[in-house]
Amino acid sequence: MHDEPTVAGPSGLPEEERDGEHDTLKYSLLGPSLTKAGQDAVDQKKVSEIIYHASKGSKFFNNEEVKDRTLTEKITRILARKRQLERLDLTSDIRRADDYIAELDLGRDLSQVVVHLDCDAFYAAVEELDRPELKNLPFAVGKGVLTTCNYEARKFGCRSGMASFVAMKLCPKLICLPLNFDKYSAKAEEVRAVIARYDPRFESASIDEAYLNVTEYCRLHEQTPWDAVAQMREEIHETTKITVSAGIAANAKLAKIASNQRKPNGQFQIAPERDTIMEFMRDLPTRKVNGVGRVFERELDAVGVKTCGDIYAERGLLKKLFGEKAFLFLIQCYLGLGRTNIQPAEESERKSVGTESTFGDLSGKDVLRAKLRYSADELEKDLERTQVKGRTLVLKIKLHTYEVYTRQVVTPFAVHKADDLYRFALPILAKLEKEMGDLKLRLMGLRVTHLVSTKKEGIDFFGMHARPKPPSESVKAKVEDEGEWEVWPEEEFEEAARQERQDEMNEIEALSQDPQDAVDRGDDPPAEGPTQPQASESWFCPICSLPQPANDRVFNAHIDFCLSKQTIRDAVKDTSDAMPDRGPRKDPTTKQPATVRGRKRKMAETRDRPLKRSPFTM
DNA sequence: GCGGATCAC
DNA sequence: TATGGTGATCCGC
């Protein structure tokens, strides 16, 4: 682990006394999965050196260096603030912290038995079932970057998230397999079928992790949690040939930590007693807690908090150093508190859908537009699967230097068609090109947020047709009291949706007769004088090619106005001129048939999709 | 609300 | 030679 004395990183010396300029960087380069199992017997110092020298000089490395320096500076500021605070009277902060601690401790719930299940090296384990000859060979899943690797490979220091070529330096015989998501999903379903017998309301945390509340199960079967979990693990292994590790505790946070203690193929219980829990947390490195990553670990380490027990001594400072949320989170770590309500993910919880892809360094306006078009096409597919559209569109780019930028626009209507995604994202890209000169990119991505459902019908697992959900109230109003189980007629739905979109366009047209009107409606304070386009500091609208003032709001207002003047077809034609080597596109107003396959995929995804929870809140 | 940063897996 | 994709949250502005 990282407390190996010879390894760089949070340990030993206080942040400011550490001499080796690259110690923190070397620690960082070890990757985010240090807490994962299988590394205990590995010489981390040696691994660190190999990674460091394999990476040195690369653009990736240079960017990591920059990030490391930035973090070091931030930590310097944190320490300065800490010294400043320590000269002040903190008794009231300490009292407030103590009040909060007392309140939480009083409400501590030890009545529930929560289990965290984690499949061991899941993707690798699934691959191994198909190819038993891999059993005792070091191998990994994932090209370019390892998604996971088996324990044989971990002996060499290989880890998930590691670049393949680095892993090959550590383990020249490493075999890298391509990903087979469908296979893993299918196997995950098998595992879930078993665990559902122990808690039908289990919660999928990811494809290979789940939380269960087995309180009821243990009561009904008069079984101890330990025995019930041992039996469940045995049953999972027998029926799926997959081994899982488990943590048993009074809440999700502790169960998660516990499941890491006896990996692989083991289980660990933290008794539901206050003193046992406090004792366990006292010596637990902060990094073991879900929500504390490499950065927060370093920051905490710098202020003298290495374990959860160390949090108490600094309780009067933490809020001012790290903010309210982090303070509350840390106090809960100190006390070993976490949520106890375990429940299945709900469909409605999704907040965004996006795609991104990495390619070799690319530049050139046309090439980048082709990439943007590709992103739009990919996103359209995902939006169809997930049955949503979004009112905000986010463009993400990563320069060849690994610097990341995101820019977003609020679209005049909720978008999901590739043509719309492309058209509304294009001005953002054009703007970035204006801002930063010709871009050389290694990644581009698109995401929509502020989602609106486009679900036409719900089909439950018995094939029954549930009441459809129209795209909005305005469309819904057009239909009389439809039956509870009636299917929304496809054509009528499409027509209504089309009409709604046209209405929205018309509304924009009406509101934007003069771009200045749109500007005036913005919530910027009124300018001193009317904003006139200034040729010297202007951008060019990618649609009408006229110069526009270099002001975000004005520019966006103009884009809205400009787009609203055009028919969709015109805009498509317009953009396709800048797009060589692309085949004919379908008419964007044409109805897309909802395929049976699409629906099946959607349902599978809905079940697979984990419920994302903030580790900072209960 | 936006953009950067962090985190999990 | 070469370092991922998806989604969420938090913070500072």
XYZ file of C-alpha atoms (C1' of nucleotides) in Angstrom, chain A residues 55 60 350-352 354 356 358 402 442, chain C residues 2-11:
20
model
C 6.062 8.214 -18.850
C 0.641 13.146 -20.676
C -30.417 10.398 -14.876
C -29.186 13.965 -15.297
C -27.108 13.845 -18.437
C -22.984 12.153 -23.346
C -16.679 11.336 -25.976
C -10.140 9.983 -28.035
C -4.264 17.072 -22.316
C -6.977 14.456 -28.890
C 1.814 5.457 -26.522
C -2.365 7.213 -20.879
C -10.310 5.709 -21.509
C -15.464 6.692 -21.292
C -19.723 7.896 -18.655
C -21.929 10.287 -15.248
C -22.212 12.898 -10.994
C -21.090 16.524 -7.680
C -18.820 20.481 -5.630
C -16.666 24.937 -5.691
